[in-house]
Amino acid sequence: MSEEYEYQREVEELEGKSATAARLFDVRRIIGGLFVVYGILVTIAGITASDADLKKAENININLWTGLSMLVVGLLFLLWLKLRPTAAPHTAPEPRQEGPGPVPRRDTDEG
């Protein structure tokens, strides 16, 4: 009986780790994080753009607008992750065990 209990405890522990890993490596988190990081870098490049860079792009600060757009997209992904988190995997309900119970009586007529 203790082996079954130990096995069940190990299974529950692994299910908990699996759910944590699924939430940690959610694609929305990875994509949102990358967009935010690159958005910050490109926005900084846009803020520090020289006049020569602006002249090449017909006085439109492309890096600034692209960086801000990437920041918005990344933050939307992270907001989506926050508002609709990954659901934990569903486990099948365990059958209720009630011990051995009374032994049914056999009526045998010998004789």
Short mmCIF file of C-alpha atoms in Angstrom, two decimals:
data_model
loop_
_atom_site.label_atom_id
_atom_site.label_comp_id
_atom_site.label_asym_id
_atom_site.label_seq_id
_atom_site.Cartn_x
_atom_site.Cartn_y
_atom_site.Cartn_z
CA MET A 1 0.00 0.00 0.00
CA SER A 2 2.85 2.41 0.79
CA GLU A 3 4.33 1.79 -2.68
CA GLU A 4 1.08 2.97 -4.27
CA TYR A 5 1.06 6.06 -2.08
CA GLU A 6 4.70 6.83 -2.96
CA TYR A 7 3.98 6.35 -6.66
CA GLN A 8 0.93 8.65 -6.48
CA ARG A 9 2.96 11.32 -4.68
CA GLU A 10 5.67 11.17 -7.37
CA VAL A 11 3.08 11.46 -10.13
CA GLU A 12 1.48 14.51 -8.49
CA GLU A 13 4.89 16.12 -8.04
CA LEU A 14 5.76 15.58 -11.72
CA GLU A 15 2.39 16.97 -12.82
CA GLY A 16 3.05 20.10 -10.76
CA LYS A 17 6.49 20.54 -12.33
CA SER A 18 5.02 20.01 -15.79
CA ALA A 19 2.39 22.71 -15.26
CA THR A 20 5.06 25.12 -14.01
CA ALA A 21 7.25 24.41 -17.03
CA ALA A 22 4.30 24.91 -19.39
CA ARG A 23 3.61 28.32 -17.88
CA LEU A 24 7.29 29.29 -17.85
CA PHE A 25 7.91 28.46 -21.50
CA ASP A 26 4.68 29.87 -22.87
CA VAL A 27 5.30 31.22 -26.39
CA ARG A 28 3.54 34.48 -25.55
CA ARG A 29 6.09 35.16 -22.81
CA ILE A 30 9.05 34.50 -25.10
CA ILE A 31 7.71 36.51 -28.04
CA GLY A 32 6.53 39.37 -25.83
CA GLY A 33 9.86 39.51 -24.01
CA LEU A 34 11.85 39.57 -27.23
CA PHE A 35 9.67 42.30 -28.74
CA VAL A 36 10.05 44.42 -25.60
CA VAL A 37 13.85 44.01 -25.49
CA TYR A 38 14.32 44.73 -29.20
CA GLY A 39 11.77 47.54 -29.01
CA ILE A 40 13.79 49.23 -26.28
CA LEU A 41 17.01 48.89 -28.30
CA VAL A 42 15.48 50.22 -31.51
CA THR A 43 13.72 53.06 -29.66
CA ILE A 44 17.04 54.12 -28.14
CA ALA A 45 18.58 54.01 -31.62
CA GLY A 46 15.72 56.22 -32.82
CA ILE A 47 16.12 58.72 -30.01
CA THR A 48 19.86 59.04 -30.66
CA ALA A 49 19.51 59.25 -34.47
CA SER A 50 21.66 61.85 -36.17
CA ASP A 51 20.50 64.41 -38.72
CA ALA A 52 22.23 62.44 -41.47
CA ASP A 53 20.19 59.33 -40.55
CA LEU A 54 16.96 61.32 -40.61
CA LYS A 55 17.87 62.86 -43.96
CA LYS A 56 18.31 59.36 -45.46
CA ALA A 57 14.75 58.50 -44.45
CA GLU A 58 13.19 61.75 -45.67
CA ASN A 59 13.04 63.18 -42.12
CA ILE A 60 11.01 60.26 -40.76
CA ASN A 61 12.54 58.69 -37.66
CA ILE A 62 11.94 55.09 -38.70
CA ASN A 63 13.87 53.61 -35.77
CA LEU A 64 11.80 55.53 -33.25
CA TRP A 65 8.46 54.54 -34.78
CA THR A 66 9.52 50.92 -35.29
CA GLY A 67 10.88 50.69 -31.74
CA LEU A 68 7.71 52.12 -30.23
CA SER A 69 5.60 49.74 -32.33
CA MET A 70 7.67 46.78 -31.18
CA LEU A 71 7.27 47.90 -27.56
CA VAL A 72 3.49 48.07 -27.97
CA VAL A 73 3.32 44.62 -29.59
CA GLY A 74 5.54 43.10 -26.90
CA LEU A 75 3.51 44.66 -24.10
CA LEU A 76 0.29 43.40 -25.72
CA PHE A 77 1.68 39.86 -25.74
CA LEU A 78 2.64 40.13 -22.07
CA LEU A 79 -0.76 41.64 -21.22
CA TRP A 80 -2.45 38.75 -23.05
CA LEU A 81 -0.37 36.32 -21.00
CA LYS A 82 -1.39 38.08 -17.78
CA LEU A 83 -5.11 38.24 -18.61
CA ARG A 84 -5.43 34.68 -19.98
CA PRO A 85 -2.82 32.48 -18.28
CA THR A 86 -2.11 28.97 -19.40
CA ALA A 87 -4.51 26.49 -17.85
CA ALA A 88 -3.03 23.71 -15.77
CA PRO A 89 -3.32 20.27 -17.34
CA HIS A 90 -6.43 18.46 -16.20
CA THR A 91 -6.00 15.22 -14.37
CA ALA A 92 -8.54 12.45 -14.30
CA PRO A 93 -10.46 12.26 -11.03
CA GLU A 94 -9.25 9.49 -8.82
CA PRO A 95 -11.67 6.72 -7.94
CA ARG A 96 -12.61 6.84 -4.32
CA GLN A 97 -11.17 3.95 -2.39
CA GLU A 98 -13.10 2.84 0.63
CA GLY A 99 -11.14 -0.03 2.06
CA PRO A 100 -12.02 -3.69 1.69
CA GLY A 101 -15.56 -3.44 3.05
CA PRO A 102 -17.67 -6.42 4.09
CA VAL A 103 -17.04 -9.73 2.43
CA PRO A 104 -20.12 -10.99 0.63
CA ARG A 105 -21.52 -14.15 2.10
CA ARG A 106 -21.80 -17.24 -0.02
CA ASP A 107 -24.69 -19.50 0.54
CA THR A 108 -23.62 -22.98 -0.30
CA ASP A 109 -25.63 -26.02 0.34
CA GLU A 110 -23.50 -29.01 0.71
CA GLY A 111 -24.84 -32.22 1.31
#
